[in-house]
Amino acid sequence: MIRANRKFTRVLLLALVVWLFGVVESRSQPTQKRMASTTARDQFVDSLLSIMTLEEKLGQLTQFGWSWHDTARYHTFIKAGKVGSFLNIYGAEPTHVLQRLAVEHSRLGIPLLFALDVIHGFRTIFPVPLAEASSWDPQAVEKSARIAAIEATAAGLHWTFAPMVDIARDPRWGRIVEGSGEDPFLGSVMAAARVRGFQGEDLAADNTMLACAKHFAAYGGAEGGRDYNIVDISERTLREIYLPPFHAAVKAGAVTIMAAFNEIAGIPMHANGYLLNEILRGEWGFDGLVVSDYTGIMELQNHGIGASPAEVGELALRAGVDVDMVSTIYLNDLSDLVRTGKLPMSEVDRAVKRVLQAKFRAGLFDDPYRYSDPQREQTLILNAEHLSAARDMARKSIVLLKNERQVLPLSKEIKTLAVIGPLADDKRAPLGSWAAAGRPEDVVTILQGIRRAVSPKTKVLYAKGCEVEESDRSGFQQAVDVAKMADAAILVLGENADMSGEAASRSTLDLPGLQQELAEAIHATGTPVVGVLMNGRPLSITWLSEHIPALLETWFLGVQMGPAVADVLFGDYNPGGKLPVTFPRSVGQVPIYYNHKNTGRPPGENRFTSKYLDLPSSPLYPFGHGLSYSEFAYSNLQLNSSTMEISDTLKISVEVTNAGGRAGDEVVQLYIRDEAASVTRPVKQLLGFQRIHLSAGERKNPVFMLTAEDLAFYNQGMKWVVEPGSFKVLVGRNSVEVLEARFEVVQ
Ligand code: GLC
């Protein structure tokens, strides 16, 4: 029951009375359950909508980006019912103040939603999403999102603009760091895991928050890898590559979706009714709300499809964009269109209902102050349990790219160890590009992690060598000197946090600045070198891969970067991560991805085949690549049948043996290839994976179940079909080293 002592306005109580009389429900259920039913929710929302003015409705569709300089102005808007949500304000106390203004000092008392980009942690910052995807461990990724939600909601937040589920095939695009890489299957699994983590089992609980799958759609297809650029792809590529992770997020129950900045084939997403209404809502049955991206509605004028704010506002609302993030066009420019009948009130009401339903589902009409809890904020944020989970996620996200002569793991008793490089003791970079409430002082750097891990007798020498991006060599000599004095050198290289993420496209994938020169100088000392990469995208590290005996890809691992990297360097953790993106030899190969088409002239010895004159056609490191301190042997790939009817399920098993001397994780990957179909199909397609743990010498037989639906694709008529024919099954440790078998799909 709505708590009688809650000071609701007279008008809202009237709406509730209307609603309560309208609700025919058993009196035995507690209100929360009764209110959770869709019928009850709809009736409450309809009754509230019926007493709202046009200005109040347009207010609900308006989201402001909080600025402390505009406090008085925003207070006025709140009391006038002219804002429905805020972005970028958090904290139990400040959100409580604003919520009280809305609930107790506006005519209708409709609670506000508070939103923030909680992408990979709130204050306990976890590895960036591309790193988490490298774990191929959806349970761990779900837990990461769960902890992020627990901390964010303790600070008054209801809504995160995550997960980012954009497929990225071009590492020049800086936002590749925010997603789960190049593959739709892995991307779909991670999207669903993060939605579950953020939203939990009960959206009205005080530690769950609305998820937002973004950026709908195909934002990662930006031409030239240049952020915000046009996307021009076929409907087949759109549906088979870029849409699946969004569909997975919707099926996992994502309550909100964010429209993307880009156009697709001439139609900007913020005015794309085909995608937002016909596919998202029509085909997939999405019943939540769509929020614009930051000033995305206003930017329709830049796209050139509307000459005035009112024109683009009408386009966006009709296309299905419900909430206007920061443009304030809905609030300021639509009322005349509605009053003159050019824009039907029904278009406004449709969007307002979605906003009110989202607030209802978050439990805000039951207790609008439930999330702004100083006590929870004090006890839950950055606690030991969360730090431990962050370290575990970080260790699982590390990919061992190379380990010649078993240089790794190092001994903790090593006599003298040099730690060199511009990122070795950097406290900001490990937080990545979306650091929410994360603080550099919370970060344990790689140097600090190493110092804590080695024995007291070990002498750790440190030299920065150079900056990440500048051209000052004055630190080189010191770096060379410490390398010469050491038994081994850890060389930490890569990118600053702001070189990936939004508006951070690069025209090259080389190590920035003088880092390559530094690497060559340290290598020239003859001291054995271990390379540690800290970066937000695949880099063309061909020289490192040819000259440095051991290489770790660590991405940006968050506050526990140092301990996690040390755990792997010294063997306290056996790395099991795999690449979710292809590593090119050169930016000239881009786009390069594993699930490519064969073409009529696949790369080969013959000159007249599809290849470059100056580079091999293969990548530097393939999708799914990652080594271990163990050796995993694959054998005995078995299918339970060599034929499969449409209604059948094919059982696939393989034997994996840990032939190495230590326990470890292996990500067993299942791909298929449709060898002949009515349209060209990729040379391989990930359709399953399992991260399994094997003790030394242990043998396991992971099983995969494949249905005909898994083999479906869009035919020439864009119908989703399964066609009879020959298929290859490929199972292995990455997308290249696989065992193969064949089966036939029969009519
Ligand atoms: C940014 C990003 C989007 C983010 C939003 C709010 O421009 O494109 O990912 O959620 O604005 O910060």
Coordinates of C-alpha atoms in Angstrom, one line a residue, residues 164-728:
M164 CA 27.3 -0.8 -24.6
V165 CA 26.7 -3.7 -27.0
D166 CA 28.0 -2.3 -30.3
I167 CA 29.9 -4.8 -32.4
A168 CA 33.2 -3.3 -33.5
R169 CA 35.3 -4.6 -36.4
D170 CA 37.5 -1.5 -36.8
P171 CA 40.0 -0.9 -33.9
R172 CA 40.6 2.7 -35.1
W173 CA 37.2 3.4 -33.5
G174 CA 37.9 4.3 -29.9
R175 CA 34.6 3.0 -28.6
I176 CA 35.7 -0.6 -29.3
V177 CA 36.9 -0.5 -25.7
E178 CA 33.3 -0.1 -24.4
G179 CA 31.9 -3.2 -26.0
S180 CA 32.5 -6.9 -26.3
G181 CA 34.4 -7.0 -29.6
E182 CA 33.8 -8.2 -33.1
D183 CA 31.5 -11.2 -32.7
P184 CA 27.7 -11.2 -32.4
F185 CA 27.5 -14.4 -30.4
L186 CA 30.0 -13.4 -27.7
G187 CA 28.6 -9.9 -27.8
S188 CA 25.1 -11.3 -27.2
V189 CA 26.1 -13.5 -24.3
M190 CA 27.9 -10.5 -22.7
A191 CA 25.0 -8.1 -23.4
A192 CA 22.5 -10.4 -21.6
A193 CA 24.9 -11.0 -18.7
R194 CA 25.3 -7.3 -18.1
V195 CA 21.6 -6.6 -18.3
R196 CA 20.9 -9.4 -15.8
G197 CA 23.7 -7.9 -13.6
F198 CA 22.4 -4.4 -13.6
Q199 CA 18.6 -5.2 -13.4
G200 CA 18.8 -8.2 -11.1
E201 CA 15.6 -10.1 -10.3
D202 CA 13.5 -7.2 -9.1
L203 CA 13.8 -3.8 -10.6
A204 CA 11.9 -2.3 -7.6
A205 CA 14.7 -3.6 -5.3
D206 CA 16.9 -0.8 -3.9
N207 CA 20.1 -2.4 -5.4
T208 CA 19.0 -2.9 -9.0
M209 CA 18.9 -0.3 -11.8
L210 CA 17.5 0.2 -15.3
A211 CA 19.9 -1.0 -17.9
C212 CA 20.2 0.7 -21.3
A213 CA 21.5 -1.3 -24.3
K214 CA 23.3 1.2 -26.5
H215 CA 23.9 2.6 -29.1
F216 CA 21.1 1.4 -31.3
A217 CA 22.2 0.6 -33.9
A218 CA 25.4 -0.3 -35.8
Y219 CA 27.3 2.6 -34.2
G220 CA 30.5 0.5 -34.5
G221 CA 30.2 0.4 -38.2
A222 CA 31.4 4.0 -38.5
E223 CA 33.1 4.5 -41.9
G224 CA 36.9 4.7 -41.4
G225 CA 36.6 3.9 -37.8
R226 CA 35.9 7.6 -37.3
D227 CA 33.5 8.2 -34.4
Y228 CA 30.0 9.6 -35.3
N229 CA 30.7 8.9 -39.0
I230 CA 28.1 7.4 -41.3
V231 CA 27.3 3.7 -41.4
D232 CA 26.5 2.2 -44.7
I233 CA 25.8 -1.5 -44.5
S234 CA 23.4 -4.0 -45.9
E235 CA 20.3 -5.0 -44.1
R236 CA 21.8 -8.5 -43.9
T237 CA 25.0 -7.3 -42.2
L238 CA 22.8 -5.1 -39.9
R239 CA 20.7 -8.0 -38.9
E240 CA 23.3 -10.8 -38.7
I241 CA 26.2 -8.8 -37.1
Y242 CA 25.1 -5.6 -35.4
L243 CA 21.6 -6.3 -34.1
P244 CA 21.9 -9.6 -32.3
P245 CA 23.5 -8.2 -29.1
F246 CA 20.6 -5.7 -28.9
H247 CA 18.1 -8.5 -29.4
A248 CA 19.9 -10.5 -26.6
A249 CA 19.7 -7.5 -24.3
V250 CA 15.9 -7.0 -25.0
K251 CA 15.3 -10.8 -24.4
A252 CA 17.2 -10.4 -21.1
G253 CA 14.7 -7.7 -20.2
A254 CA 16.6 -4.5 -20.8
V255 CA 14.1 -1.7 -19.9
T256 CA 15.8 1.0 -21.9
I257 CA 17.6 1.4 -25.2
M258 CA 19.7 4.4 -26.4
A259 CA 19.6 5.6 -30.0
A260 CA 22.9 5.9 -31.8
F261 CA 24.4 9.1 -33.2
N262 CA 25.0 7.6 -36.6
E263 CA 22.9 7.3 -39.7
I264 CA 22.4 3.9 -41.4
A265 CA 22.2 4.2 -45.2
G266 CA 20.9 7.8 -45.1
I267 CA 18.5 7.5 -42.1
P268 CA 19.8 8.9 -38.8
M269 CA 19.0 6.6 -35.9
H270 CA 17.2 9.3 -34.0
A271 CA 14.7 9.5 -36.8
N272 CA 14.7 5.8 -37.8
G273 CA 11.2 4.6 -37.3
Y274 CA 11.9 1.4 -39.2
L275 CA 14.5 0.3 -36.6
L276 CA 13.0 1.8 -33.5
N277 CA 9.4 1.0 -34.1
E278 CA 9.2 -1.8 -36.7
I279 CA 12.2 -3.9 -35.6
L280 CA 12.8 -3.0 -32.0
R281 CA 9.2 -2.8 -30.9
G282 CA 7.4 -4.6 -33.7
E283 CA 9.5 -7.6 -34.3
W284 CA 11.2 -7.9 -30.9
G285 CA 8.3 -6.7 -28.7
F286 CA 10.4 -4.3 -26.8
D287 CA 8.1 -2.4 -24.4
G288 CA 10.5 -0.1 -22.6
L289 CA 11.7 3.4 -23.4
V290 CA 14.2 4.7 -25.9
V291 CA 16.4 7.6 -24.8
S292 CA 18.3 9.8 -27.3
D293 CA 22.0 10.1 -27.1
Y294 CA 23.4 13.4 -25.8
T295 CA 21.8 16.2 -28.0
G296 CA 21.1 13.5 -30.5
I297 CA 17.8 15.0 -31.4
M298 CA 19.2 18.4 -32.0
E299 CA 21.9 16.8 -34.2
L300 CA 19.3 15.7 -36.7
Q301 CA 19.6 19.3 -38.0
N302 CA 23.3 18.7 -38.6
H303 CA 22.5 15.4 -40.4
G304 CA 20.3 17.7 -42.6
I305 CA 17.0 16.0 -42.3
G306 CA 15.2 18.8 -40.4
A307 CA 15.5 22.6 -40.7
S308 CA 14.2 23.5 -37.2
P309 CA 14.2 22.1 -33.6
A310 CA 10.5 21.6 -33.9
E311 CA 10.9 19.7 -37.1
V312 CA 13.5 17.4 -35.8
G313 CA 11.7 17.0 -32.5
E314 CA 8.6 15.8 -34.3
L315 CA 10.7 13.4 -36.4
A316 CA 12.4 11.9 -33.4
L317 CA 9.2 11.5 -31.3
R318 CA 7.3 9.9 -34.2
A319 CA 10.3 7.6 -34.9
G320 CA 10.1 6.3 -31.3
V321 CA 12.7 8.3 -29.3
D322 CA 10.9 8.8 -26.0
V323 CA 13.3 10.8 -23.9
D324 CA 15.3 13.8 -25.1
M325 CA 18.7 13.8 -23.5
V326 CA 19.8 17.5 -23.2
S327 CA 18.5 18.9 -26.5
T328 CA 15.4 20.3 -24.5
I329 CA 13.6 20.3 -27.9
Y330 CA 10.7 18.2 -26.6
L331 CA 10.2 20.6 -23.8
N332 CA 10.6 23.8 -25.7
D333 CA 9.5 23.1 -29.3
L334 CA 6.7 20.6 -29.4
S335 CA 3.8 22.2 -27.5
D336 CA 2.8 24.4 -30.4
L337 CA 2.8 21.4 -32.8
V338 CA 0.5 19.6 -30.4
R339 CA -1.8 22.6 -29.8
T340 CA -2.2 23.1 -33.6
G341 CA -2.9 19.4 -34.1
K342 CA 0.1 18.9 -36.3
L343 CA 1.5 16.5 -33.7
P344 CA -1.2 14.3 -32.2
M345 CA -1.3 14.2 -28.4
S346 CA -1.2 10.4 -28.7
E347 CA 2.4 10.6 -29.9
V348 CA 3.3 12.4 -26.7
D349 CA 1.2 10.2 -24.5
R350 CA 2.9 7.1 -25.9
A351 CA 6.3 8.3 -24.9
V352 CA 5.1 9.6 -21.5
K353 CA 3.6 6.3 -20.6
R354 CA 6.9 4.6 -21.3
V355 CA 8.7 6.9 -19.0
L356 CA 6.1 6.6 -16.2
Q357 CA 6.1 2.8 -16.6
A358 CA 9.9 2.7 -16.2
K359 CA 9.6 4.8 -13.0
F360 CA 6.8 2.5 -11.8
R361 CA 9.0 -0.6 -12.5
A362 CA 11.9 1.0 -10.6
G363 CA 9.5 1.2 -7.6
L364 CA 9.7 5.0 -7.4
F365 CA 6.0 5.5 -7.0
D366 CA 6.1 3.2 -4.0
D367 CA 9.1 4.8 -2.3
P368 CA 10.9 7.5 -4.3
Y369 CA 13.6 7.8 -1.7
R370 CA 14.6 4.2 -1.5
Y371 CA 17.8 4.6 -3.5
S372 CA 19.2 7.7 -1.7
D373 CA 20.4 5.9 1.4
P374 CA 23.5 7.4 3.1
Q375 CA 24.0 4.4 5.2
R376 CA 24.2 2.0 2.3
E377 CA 26.4 4.4 0.5
Q378 CA 28.8 4.3 3.4
T379 CA 29.0 0.6 3.8
L380 CA 28.7 -0.8 0.3
I381 CA 31.0 1.3 -1.8
L382 CA 34.5 0.1 -2.5
N383 CA 34.2 -2.6 0.2
A384 CA 36.5 -5.6 0.5
E385 CA 34.1 -8.0 -1.2
H386 CA 33.8 -5.7 -4.2
L387 CA 37.6 -5.2 -4.5
S388 CA 38.1 -9.0 -4.3
A389 CA 35.6 -9.4 -7.2
A390 CA 37.3 -6.7 -9.2
R391 CA 40.7 -8.5 -8.8
D392 CA 39.1 -11.8 -9.8
M393 CA 37.5 -10.2 -12.9
A394 CA 40.7 -8.5 -13.8
R395 CA 42.8 -11.7 -13.6
K396 CA 40.3 -13.5 -15.8
S397 CA 40.4 -10.7 -18.3
I398 CA 44.2 -11.0 -19.0
V399 CA 45.3 -12.6 -22.3
L400 CA 48.6 -14.3 -22.6
L401 CA 49.6 -13.5 -26.2
K402 CA 53.0 -15.1 -26.2
N403 CA 55.3 -17.0 -23.8
E404 CA 58.4 -18.2 -25.5
R405 CA 60.7 -20.5 -23.6
Q406 CA 58.2 -20.3 -20.6
V407 CA 59.7 -16.9 -19.6
L408 CA 56.5 -16.6 -17.6
P409 CA 55.7 -17.0 -14.8
L410 CA 58.6 -15.2 -13.1
S411 CA 59.8 -16.2 -9.7
K412 CA 58.9 -14.0 -6.7
E413 CA 62.5 -14.7 -5.5
I414 CA 64.0 -13.0 -8.5
K415 CA 67.0 -11.0 -7.4
T416 CA 66.6 -7.8 -9.4
L417 CA 63.5 -6.8 -11.4
A418 CA 63.2 -3.7 -13.6
V419 CA 59.8 -2.2 -14.1
I420 CA 59.8 0.2 -17.0
G421 CA 57.4 2.2 -19.1
P422 CA 55.1 5.2 -19.0
L423 CA 52.1 3.2 -17.8
A424 CA 53.8 1.1 -15.2
D425 CA 53.0 3.4 -12.3
D426 CA 50.0 5.2 -13.9
K427 CA 47.0 5.6 -11.6
R428 CA 44.6 7.1 -14.1
A429 CA 44.8 4.8 -17.2
P430 CA 43.6 1.6 -15.5
L431 CA 40.3 3.3 -14.9
G432 CA 39.6 3.4 -18.6
S433 CA 37.6 6.0 -20.5
W434 CA 34.3 5.8 -18.5
A435 CA 35.4 6.0 -14.9
A436 CA 32.0 7.0 -13.3
A437 CA 32.8 7.8 -9.6
G438 CA 36.2 6.0 -9.9
R439 CA 39.2 7.8 -8.5
P440 CA 42.9 7.4 -9.5
E441 CA 43.8 7.2 -5.8
D442 CA 41.8 3.9 -5.6
V443 CA 44.0 2.3 -8.2
V444 CA 46.8 -0.1 -7.4
T445 CA 49.3 0.4 -10.2
I446 CA 51.3 -2.4 -11.9
L447 CA 54.5 -1.2 -10.1
Q448 CA 52.7 -1.3 -6.8
G449 CA 51.2 -4.7 -7.5
I450 CA 54.7 -6.1 -8.4
R451 CA 56.3 -4.6 -5.3
R452 CA 53.7 -6.2 -3.1
A453 CA 54.1 -9.6 -4.8
V454 CA 57.8 -10.2 -4.8
S455 CA 59.9 -11.4 -1.9
P456 CA 61.4 -8.8 0.5
K457 CA 64.8 -9.7 -0.9
T458 CA 63.9 -8.8 -4.4
K459 CA 65.2 -5.5 -5.6
V460 CA 62.6 -3.7 -7.8
L461 CA 64.0 -0.9 -10.0
Y462 CA 61.7 1.5 -11.8
A463 CA 62.1 3.9 -14.7
K464 CA 59.3 5.6 -16.7
G465 CA 61.4 5.9 -19.8
C466 CA 59.1 8.3 -21.6
E467 CA 55.5 9.6 -21.6
V468 CA 52.8 7.7 -23.6
E469 CA 52.4 10.4 -26.3
E470 CA 55.3 12.9 -26.0
S471 CA 58.6 12.9 -27.8
D472 CA 61.0 13.5 -25.0
R473 CA 63.8 10.9 -24.9
S474 CA 65.5 12.2 -21.7
G475 CA 64.3 9.3 -19.6
F476 CA 65.6 6.6 -22.0
Q477 CA 69.1 6.3 -20.4
Q478 CA 67.7 5.7 -16.9
A479 CA 65.4 3.0 -18.3
V480 CA 68.3 1.4 -20.1
D481 CA 70.4 1.5 -17.0
V482 CA 67.9 -0.2 -14.8
A483 CA 67.3 -2.8 -17.4
K484 CA 71.0 -3.6 -17.6
M485 CA 71.1 -4.0 -13.8
A486 CA 68.1 -6.4 -13.7
D487 CA 67.6 -10.2 -14.2
A488 CA 64.4 -9.4 -16.1
A489 CA 62.5 -6.3 -17.2
I490 CA 58.7 -5.8 -17.2
L491 CA 58.0 -3.3 -19.9
V492 CA 54.5 -1.7 -19.6
L493 CA 53.4 0.1 -22.8
G494 CA 50.1 1.2 -24.4
E495 CA 47.6 4.0 -24.5
N496 CA 46.3 6.6 -22.1
A497 CA 42.7 6.1 -21.0
D498 CA 41.5 9.0 -23.2
M499 CA 42.9 7.5 -26.4
S500 CA 40.0 5.1 -26.5
G501 CA 36.3 5.6 -25.7
E502 CA 34.1 8.3 -27.1
A503 CA 35.6 10.8 -29.7
A504 CA 38.9 8.9 -29.5
S505 CA 39.4 7.4 -33.0
R506 CA 43.1 6.9 -34.1
S507 CA 44.4 6.7 -37.6
T508 CA 47.1 4.3 -36.6
L509 CA 47.3 1.3 -34.3
D510 CA 51.0 1.7 -33.5
L511 CA 52.2 2.3 -30.0
P512 CA 51.9 6.1 -29.4
G513 CA 54.8 8.4 -28.9
L514 CA 58.3 7.0 -28.4
Q515 CA 57.2 3.7 -26.8
Q516 CA 58.4 1.6 -29.7
E517 CA 61.8 3.2 -29.6
L518 CA 61.9 2.6 -25.8
A519 CA 61.0 -1.1 -26.4
E520 CA 63.8 -1.5 -28.8
A521 CA 66.3 0.2 -26.5
I522 CA 65.3 -2.1 -23.6
H523 CA 65.4 -5.1 -25.8
A524 CA 68.9 -4.1 -27.0
T525 CA 70.2 -4.4 -23.4
G526 CA 69.9 -8.2 -23.7
T527 CA 67.9 -8.4 -20.4
P528 CA 64.9 -10.8 -20.8
V529 CA 61.8 -8.6 -21.4
V530 CA 58.2 -9.3 -20.6
G531 CA 55.8 -7.0 -22.4
V532 CA 52.6 -5.8 -20.6
L533 CA 50.1 -4.0 -22.8
M534 CA 47.7 -1.5 -21.3
N535 CA 45.4 -0.3 -24.1
G536 CA 41.8 0.2 -25.2
R537 CA 42.0 -1.4 -28.7
P538 CA 44.0 -3.9 -30.6
L539 CA 47.4 -2.5 -31.5
S540 CA 49.6 -3.4 -34.4
I541 CA 52.5 -4.6 -32.2
T542 CA 54.3 -6.7 -34.8
W543 CA 57.8 -5.7 -33.7
L544 CA 57.0 -6.6 -30.0
S545 CA 55.5 -9.9 -31.1
E546 CA 58.7 -10.8 -33.1
H547 CA 61.2 -9.7 -30.5
I548 CA 59.7 -9.8 -27.0
P549 CA 59.5 -13.4 -25.6
A550 CA 56.4 -12.9 -23.4
L551 CA 53.5 -10.6 -24.0
L552 CA 50.4 -10.0 -21.8
E553 CA 47.3 -8.1 -23.1
T554 CA 45.9 -6.5 -19.9
W555 CA 43.7 -3.7 -21.4
F556 CA 42.5 -1.4 -18.6
L557 CA 41.7 -3.5 -15.6
G558 CA 40.4 -1.0 -13.1
V559 CA 41.3 -0.4 -9.5
Q560 CA 42.9 -3.9 -9.0
M561 CA 45.1 -3.6 -12.1
G562 CA 48.3 -4.0 -10.2
P563 CA 47.5 -7.1 -8.0
A564 CA 45.8 -8.9 -11.0
V565 CA 48.8 -8.3 -13.3
A566 CA 51.2 -9.4 -10.6
D567 CA 49.1 -12.5 -9.9
V568 CA 49.6 -13.5 -13.5
L569 CA 53.3 -12.4 -13.8
F570 CA 54.3 -14.5 -10.8
G571 CA 52.0 -17.5 -11.5
D572 CA 49.5 -17.0 -8.6
Y573 CA 46.9 -17.0 -11.4
N574 CA 47.2 -19.0 -14.6
P575 CA 45.9 -16.7 -17.4
G576 CA 42.9 -18.1 -19.4
G577 CA 41.6 -15.1 -21.3
K578 CA 41.0 -15.1 -25.1
L579 CA 40.9 -12.2 -27.6
P580 CA 37.4 -10.9 -28.4
V581 CA 38.9 -8.9 -31.2
T582 CA 41.3 -9.7 -34.0
F583 CA 44.8 -8.1 -33.7
P584 CA 45.9 -6.7 -37.1
R585 CA 49.5 -6.7 -38.3
S586 CA 48.9 -3.2 -39.6
V587 CA 46.1 -0.6 -39.7
G588 CA 46.3 -1.2 -43.4
Q589 CA 44.6 -4.6 -42.9
V590 CA 41.5 -3.0 -41.2
P591 CA 38.7 -4.0 -41.3
I592 CA 40.0 -7.5 -40.5
Y593 CA 37.8 -9.9 -38.5
Y594 CA 37.5 -13.7 -38.2
N595 CA 34.0 -14.2 -39.5
H596 CA 34.8 -12.8 -42.9
K597 CA 33.5 -14.1 -46.3
N598 CA 35.6 -16.3 -48.5
T599 CA 35.3 -14.2 -51.7
G600 CA 35.7 -15.8 -55.2
R601 CA 39.5 -15.5 -54.8
P602 CA 40.4 -16.3 -51.2
P603 CA 44.0 -15.3 -50.3
G604 CA 46.5 -17.9 -51.6
E605 CA 49.8 -18.4 -53.4
N606 CA 48.4 -17.3 -56.7
R607 CA 49.0 -13.6 -57.4
F608 CA 45.5 -13.1 -58.5
T609 CA 43.8 -13.7 -55.2
S610 CA 42.5 -11.4 -52.5
K611 CA 45.6 -10.2 -50.5
Y612 CA 48.0 -7.4 -50.0
L613 CA 51.4 -7.4 -51.8
D614 CA 53.2 -6.2 -48.6
L615 CA 51.6 -8.1 -45.8
P616 CA 50.4 -11.7 -45.1
S617 CA 46.6 -11.9 -45.1
S618 CA 46.5 -13.5 -41.7
P619 CA 46.1 -11.3 -38.5
L620 CA 48.9 -10.8 -36.0
Y621 CA 46.7 -12.6 -33.4
P622 CA 43.4 -14.2 -34.3
F623 CA 40.0 -13.8 -32.7
G624 CA 39.8 -16.2 -29.7
H625 CA 43.6 -16.4 -29.2
G626 CA 45.0 -16.7 -25.7
L627 CA 47.7 -19.0 -24.1
S628 CA 48.0 -20.5 -20.7
Y629 CA 50.8 -21.6 -18.5
S630 CA 49.3 -25.1 -19.1
E631 CA 49.2 -27.0 -22.4
F632 CA 45.7 -28.0 -23.5
A633 CA 45.5 -30.8 -26.0
Y634 CA 42.3 -31.3 -28.1
S635 CA 41.3 -34.7 -29.5
N636 CA 38.3 -36.9 -30.3
L637 CA 35.9 -34.4 -31.8
Q638 CA 32.6 -36.3 -31.9
L639 CA 29.1 -35.6 -33.5
N640 CA 26.2 -37.8 -32.4
S641 CA 25.1 -37.9 -36.0
S642 CA 26.4 -37.0 -39.4
T643 CA 23.0 -35.8 -40.5
M644 CA 20.6 -33.4 -38.9
E645 CA 16.9 -32.7 -39.7
I646 CA 15.4 -29.3 -39.0
S647 CA 13.9 -30.5 -35.7
D648 CA 17.0 -32.2 -34.5
T649 CA 19.6 -31.2 -32.0
L650 CA 23.2 -32.1 -32.8
K651 CA 25.4 -33.2 -29.9
I652 CA 29.0 -32.2 -30.3
S653 CA 31.8 -33.2 -27.9
V654 CA 35.5 -32.9 -27.8
E655 CA 38.2 -34.2 -25.4
V656 CA 40.4 -31.6 -23.8
T657 CA 43.4 -32.7 -21.7
N658 CA 45.5 -30.5 -19.5
A659 CA 49.0 -31.8 -20.5
G660 CA 50.7 -29.0 -18.5
G661 CA 52.0 -29.2 -15.0
R662 CA 49.5 -26.8 -13.5
A663 CA 45.7 -26.3 -13.2
G664 CA 44.3 -23.7 -15.6
D665 CA 41.3 -22.5 -17.5
E666 CA 40.7 -23.1 -21.2
V667 CA 38.0 -21.5 -23.3
V668 CA 36.8 -24.2 -25.7
Q669 CA 35.3 -22.6 -28.8
L670 CA 32.7 -24.0 -31.2
Y671 CA 32.5 -22.6 -34.7
I672 CA 30.5 -23.7 -37.7
R673 CA 30.8 -23.1 -41.4
D674 CA 28.0 -23.3 -43.9
E675 CA 29.8 -24.6 -46.9
A676 CA 27.2 -23.7 -49.5
A677 CA 24.0 -21.6 -49.2
S678 CA 21.7 -19.4 -51.2
V679 CA 23.8 -16.4 -50.1
T680 CA 27.5 -16.2 -49.2
R681 CA 28.2 -17.2 -45.6
P682 CA 31.2 -16.4 -43.3
V683 CA 34.1 -18.8 -43.3
K684 CA 33.3 -19.5 -39.7
Q685 CA 30.9 -18.4 -37.1
L686 CA 31.2 -18.7 -33.3
L687 CA 28.1 -20.6 -32.0
G688 CA 29.3 -21.7 -28.6
F689 CA 32.1 -21.5 -25.9
Q690 CA 32.8 -22.9 -22.5
R691 CA 35.5 -21.7 -20.1
I692 CA 36.4 -24.9 -18.3
H693 CA 38.9 -25.5 -15.4
L694 CA 41.3 -28.5 -15.7
S695 CA 43.6 -29.7 -13.0
A696 CA 47.1 -30.8 -14.1
G697 CA 46.6 -33.9 -16.2
E698 CA 42.9 -33.7 -16.0
R699 CA 40.7 -34.6 -19.1
K700 CA 37.2 -33.3 -19.8
N701 CA 34.7 -33.7 -22.6
P702 CA 32.8 -30.5 -23.0
V703 CA 29.5 -31.0 -24.9
F704 CA 27.8 -28.5 -27.1
M705 CA 24.2 -28.8 -28.4
L706 CA 23.5 -27.3 -31.8
T707 CA 19.9 -26.7 -33.1
A708 CA 18.9 -26.0 -36.7
E709 CA 17.9 -22.5 -35.5
D710 CA 21.5 -21.9 -34.7
L711 CA 22.3 -22.3 -38.4
A712 CA 19.7 -19.9 -39.7
F713 CA 20.5 -16.8 -41.7
Y714 CA 18.8 -14.3 -44.0
N715 CA 18.3 -15.6 -47.5
Q716 CA 18.1 -13.5 -50.7
G717 CA 14.6 -12.5 -49.8
M718 CA 15.7 -11.5 -46.3
K719 CA 13.7 -14.4 -44.8
W720 CA 15.3 -16.0 -41.7
V721 CA 15.8 -19.6 -43.0
V722 CA 17.7 -22.9 -42.4
E723 CA 18.8 -24.5 -45.6
P724 CA 19.8 -28.1 -46.1
G725 CA 23.4 -28.7 -47.1
S726 CA 26.9 -29.5 -45.8
F727 CA 28.3 -27.9 -42.7
K728 CA 31.6 -28.0 -41.0

